[in-house]
CSV table of C-alpha atoms in Angstrom, one decimal:
chain,number,residue,atom,x,y,z
A,1,TRP,CA,0.0,0.0,0.0
A,2,TYR,CA,3.0,2.4,0.4
A,3,PHE,CA,3.7,1.9,-3.3
A,4,ARG,CA,0.1,2.6,-4.3
A,5,ASN,CA,-0.4,5.6,-2.0
A,6,GLU,CA,0.7,8.7,-3.7
A,7,GLU,CA,1.6,10.3,-0.4
A,8,PHE,CA,4.5,7.9,0.2
A,9,PRO,CA,7.6,8.2,-2.0
A,10,CYS,CA,8.6,4.6,-1.3
A,11,LEU,CA,11.8,3.0,-2.5
A,12,LYS,CA,10.1,1.2,-5.3
A,13,LYS,CA,8.9,4.5,-6.7
A,14,GLY,CA,12.4,6.0,-6.6
A,15,GLY,CA,12.3,7.2,-3.0
A,16,SER,CA,15.0,6.9,-0.4
A,17,ARG,CA,13.5,4.2,1.9
A,18,CYS,CA,11.1,1.4,2.4
A,19,PHE,CA,8.3,2.7,4.7
A,20,ALA,CA,7.3,-0.9,5.6
A,21,VAL,CA,10.4,-1.3,7.7
A,22,ASP,CA,9.1,1.1,10.4
A,23,GLY,CA,5.4,1.1,9.3
A,24,GLU,CA,2.6,-1.4,8.7
A,25,ASN,CA,4.3,-4.6,7.6
A,26,GLN,CA,2.0,-7.4,8.6
A,27,TYR,CA,1.8,-8.7,5.0
A,28,HIS,CA,5.3,-8.0,4.0
A,29,ALA,CA,8.3,-10.4,3.4
A,30,ILE,CA,9.9,-12.7,5.9
A,31,PHE,CA,12.7,-13.7,3.4
A,32,GLY,CA,15.0,-11.7,1.2
A,33,ALA,CA,16.4,-9.0,3.6
A,34,GLY,CA,15.2,-6.0,1.4
A,35,PRO,CA,16.0,-3.4,0.5
A,36,CYS,CA,12.3,-3.5,-0.6
A,37,HIS,CA,10.2,-5.8,1.4
A,38,ILE,CA,7.3,-6.5,-1.0
A,39,VAL,CA,5.9,-10.0,-1.5
A,40,GLN,CA,5.6,-11.5,-5.0
A,41,PRO,CA,1.9,-10.9,-5.9
A,42,SER,CA,1.5,-13.8,-8.4
A,43,SER,CA,-0.1,-17.0,-7.3
A,44,LEU,CA,0.8,-18.6,-10.6
A,45,ALA,CA,4.4,-17.9,-10.2
A,46,VAL,CA,4.8,-20.2,-7.3
A,47,PRO,CA,3.7,-23.5,-9.0
A,48,ALA,CA,5.5,-22.3,-12.2
A,49,VAL,CA,8.8,-22.4,-10.3
A,50,ALA,CA,8.0,-25.6,-8.5
A,51,LEU,CA,7.1,-27.4,-11.7
A,52,GLY,CA,10.1,-26.3,-13.6
A,53,ALA,CA,8.2,-24.1,-16.1
A,54,LYS,CA,9.9,-22.0,-18.7
A,55,MET,CA,8.8,-18.5,-19.9
A,56,ARG,CA,9.0,-17.7,-23.5
A,57,VAL,CA,10.0,-14.0,-23.9
A,58,ALA,CA,9.6,-12.0,-27.0
A,59,GLY,CA,11.1,-8.7,-27.9
A,60,PRO,CA,12.8,-6.6,-30.6
A,61,ALA,CA,15.8,-9.0,-30.5
A,62,GLY,CA,13.6,-12.1,-31.0
A,63,GLU,CA,12.5,-14.8,-28.6
A,64,ARG,CA,14.2,-16.5,-25.7
A,65,LEU,CA,13.4,-19.1,-23.1
A,66,VAL,CA,13.9,-18.4,-19.4
A,67,ASP,CA,13.6,-20.9,-16.6
A,68,ALA,CA,10.9,-19.8,-14.2
A,69,ASP,CA,13.2,-19.8,-11.2
A,70,GLN,CA,15.5,-17.3,-13.1
A,71,TYR,CA,12.6,-15.2,-14.4
A,72,PHE,CA,11.8,-13.4,-11.1
A,73,VAL,CA,14.5,-11.3,-9.6
A,74,MET,CA,15.1,-9.7,-6.2
A,75,PRO,CA,14.8,-6.0,-5.6
A,76,ASP,CA,18.5,-5.5,-5.2
A,77,ARG,CA,18.8,-6.6,-8.9
A,78,ASN,CA,15.8,-5.0,-10.4
A,79,LEU,CA,13.9,-2.7,-8.0
A,80,PHE,CA,11.4,-1.4,-10.5
A,81,GLY,CA,10.8,-4.4,-12.8
A,82,GLU,CA,10.9,-7.6,-10.6
A,83,THR,CA,11.8,-9.8,-13.6
A,84,VAL,CA,14.5,-10.3,-16.2
A,85,LEU,CA,12.4,-8.6,-18.9
A,86,GLU,CA,14.3,-6.0,-20.8
A,87,PRO,CA,12.5,-2.8,-22.2
A,88,ASN,CA,10.0,-3.7,-24.9
A,89,GLU,CA,10.0,-7.4,-24.0
A,90,LEU,CA,6.9,-9.4,-23.1
A,91,MET,CA,6.4,-12.9,-21.6
A,92,THR,CA,4.2,-14.6,-24.2
A,93,HIS,CA,4.1,-18.2,-23.0
A,94,LEU,CA,4.4,-20.2,-19.9
A,95,ILE,CA,5.5,-23.7,-20.8
A,96,LEU,CA,5.1,-26.6,-18.4
A,97,PRO,CA,7.1,-29.9,-18.7
A,98,PRO,CA,5.2,-33.2,-18.9
A,99,PRO,CA,4.4,-34.3,-15.3
A,100,GLY,CA,5.9,-37.7,-15.6
A,101,SER,CA,6.2,-39.2,-12.1
A,102,VAL,CA,5.8,-35.8,-10.4
A,103,ARG,CA,2.9,-35.3,-8.0
A,104,SER,CA,2.1,-31.7,-7.0
A,105,ALA,CA,-0.2,-29.7,-4.8
A,106,ILE,CA,-0.7,-26.1,-3.9
A,107,TYR,CA,-1.9,-24.8,-0.5
A,108,GLU,CA,-2.7,-21.2,0.3
A,109,VAL,CA,-3.7,-19.6,3.6
A,110,ARG,CA,-5.9,-16.6,3.2
A,111,PHE,CA,-7.3,-14.0,5.6
A,112,LYS,CA,-10.8,-14.9,4.5
A,113,GLN,CA,-12.1,-17.2,1.7
A,114,SER,CA,-13.1,-14.3,-0.5
A,115,HIS,CA,-9.7,-12.5,-0.2
A,116,ASP,CA,-7.5,-12.9,-3.2
A,117,TRP,CA,-4.2,-12.3,-1.5
A,118,PRO,CA,-2.7,-15.3,0.4
A,119,LEU,CA,-0.9,-14.6,3.7
A,120,ALA,CA,1.4,-17.4,2.7
A,121,ALA,CA,1.3,-20.2,0.1
A,122,ALA,CA,3.3,-23.2,-0.9
A,123,THR,CA,3.6,-25.6,-3.8
A,124,ALA,CA,5.1,-29.1,-3.4
A,125,ALA,CA,6.3,-31.0,-6.5
A,126,LEU,CA,7.4,-34.5,-5.6
A,127,ASP,CA,9.1,-36.8,-8.1
A,128,MET,CA,8.0,-40.1,-6.8
A,129,ARG,CA,9.2,-43.7,-7.2
A,130,GLY,CA,6.4,-45.7,-5.7
A,131,SER,CA,6.0,-44.2,-2.2
A,132,THR,CA,9.6,-42.8,-2.1
A,133,VAL,CA,10.5,-39.2,-3.0
A,134,ARG,CA,13.3,-39.2,-5.6
A,135,GLY,CA,13.5,-35.5,-5.6
A,136,ALA,CA,11.4,-32.5,-4.6
A,137,ARG,CA,10.8,-28.8,-5.3
A,138,ILE,CA,9.3,-26.8,-2.6
A,139,VAL,CA,8.4,-23.2,-3.3
A,140,MET,CA,6.7,-20.7,-1.1
A,141,GLY,CA,4.6,-17.6,-2.1
A,142,SER,CA,3.7,-14.3,-0.4
A,143,VAL,CA,6.8,-14.6,1.8
A,144,ALA,CA,9.4,-12.9,-0.3
A,145,PRO,CA,9.8,-10.6,-3.3
A,146,ILE,CA,10.2,-13.7,-5.5
A,147,PRO,CA,8.7,-17.2,-5.3
A,148,TRP,CA,10.9,-18.5,-2.5
A,149,ARG,CA,12.4,-22.0,-3.1
A,150,ALA,CA,13.3,-24.0,0.0
A,151,PRO,CA,16.2,-26.3,-0.8
A,152,ALA,CA,16.6,-27.3,2.8
A,153,ALA,CA,13.1,-28.7,2.8
A,154,GLU,CA,13.7,-30.5,-0.5
A,155,LYS,CA,16.8,-32.2,1.1
A,156,VAL,CA,14.7,-33.4,4.0
A,157,LEU,CA,12.2,-35.1,1.6
A,158,ALA,CA,14.7,-36.8,-0.7
A,159,GLY,CA,14.8,-40.6,-0.4
A,160,LYS,CA,12.0,-40.8,2.1
A,161,ALA,CA,8.4,-41.9,2.1
A,162,ILE,CA,6.1,-39.1,3.0
A,163,THR,CA,4.5,-39.2,6.5
A,164,GLU,CA,3.1,-36.4,8.6
A,165,GLN,CA,6.3,-36.3,10.6
A,166,VAL,CA,8.5,-36.1,7.5
A,167,ALA,CA,6.3,-33.3,6.1
A,168,MET,CA,6.6,-31.4,9.3
A,169,GLU,CA,10.4,-31.8,9.4
A,170,ALA,CA,10.5,-30.4,5.8
A,171,ALA,CA,8.2,-27.6,6.7
A,172,ASP,CA,10.5,-26.7,9.7
A,173,ALA,CA,13.4,-26.7,7.3
A,174,ALA,CA,11.6,-24.5,4.8
A,175,VAL,CA,11.3,-21.6,7.2
A,176,LEU,CA,14.8,-21.7,8.5
A,177,GLY,CA,16.3,-18.3,7.9
A,178,ALA,CA,13.0,-16.5,7.9
A,179,LYS,CA,13.3,-13.1,9.6
A,180,ALA,CA,10.1,-11.4,10.9
A,181,MET,CA,9.5,-7.7,10.7
A,182,THR,CA,7.7,-5.9,13.6
A,183,GLN,CA,4.2,-7.1,12.7
A,184,ASN,CA,4.5,-10.3,10.6
A,185,ALA,CA,6.1,-12.9,12.8
A,186,TYR,CA,2.8,-14.9,12.4
A,187,LYS,CA,3.7,-15.5,8.8
A,188,ILE,CA,6.5,-17.9,9.7
A,189,GLN,CA,4.0,-20.3,11.2
A,190,VAL,CA,1.6,-19.8,8.4
A,191,ALA,CA,4.2,-20.5,5.8
A,192,ARG,CA,5.3,-23.6,7.8
A,193,THR,CA,1.8,-24.9,7.8
A,194,ALA,CA,1.3,-24.2,4.1
A,195,VAL,CA,4.4,-26.2,3.2
A,196,LYS,CA,3.4,-29.1,5.4
A,197,ARG,CA,-0.1,-29.2,3.9
A,198,ALA,CA,1.1,-28.9,0.3
A,199,ILE,CA,3.5,-31.9,0.9
A,200,ILE,CA,0.8,-34.0,2.5
A,201,LEU,CA,-1.6,-33.2,-0.4
A,202,ALA,CA,1.0,-33.9,-3.0
A,203,ALA,CA,1.7,-37.3,-1.5
A,204,GLY,CA,-2.0,-38.2,-1.4
A,205,LEU,CA,-2.2,-38.3,2.4
A,206,LYS,CA,-5.3,-37.0,4.3
A,207,GLY,CA,-3.1,-35.6,7.0
A,208,ASN,CA,-3.5,-33.8,10.3
A,209,TRP,CA,-4.1,-30.1,9.5
A,210,ALA,CA,-2.3,-28.8,12.6
């Protein structure tokens, strides 16, 4: 809201500081360390990264393919654009690979059912061999300026059968390094829960929704 409010010359509009640091930051990032503490607003971006999508980009110089996890960039790299798009370029296609043995699920936690902005979200993409995880991609949304991948959680899952305990261990690993601002510490637990539930759903378990 600082960006949208004309009374605040926030960092993202060319100002000198991020007003969220000392202001209302209950919905802001818990990963990324600034300098701008926005959260990535796209719900589609999170599964795109988790599923290994590619973006087809077109511009005056022709077309190129960009991996989804390279398409979104942190504010310290592109404060005003948030992606790798150059001037006069457009992303024209989002290309998903065949699912193969990958099972996936998305879980979003919202303030209310009709609200279109998740407090935190997660996508789990599990490459399964029978009941065993051969590899995983865990990506969180609404917690950082980009879709935030959690390699520590992926490492927990590799080579294991999914149980509620394993899902919880992976969720704990996913939020390691999260740093709350003055009003958004609750988002760490919300993100942890979203990761756990996404893993359980992707694995086909009914689960305990604690």
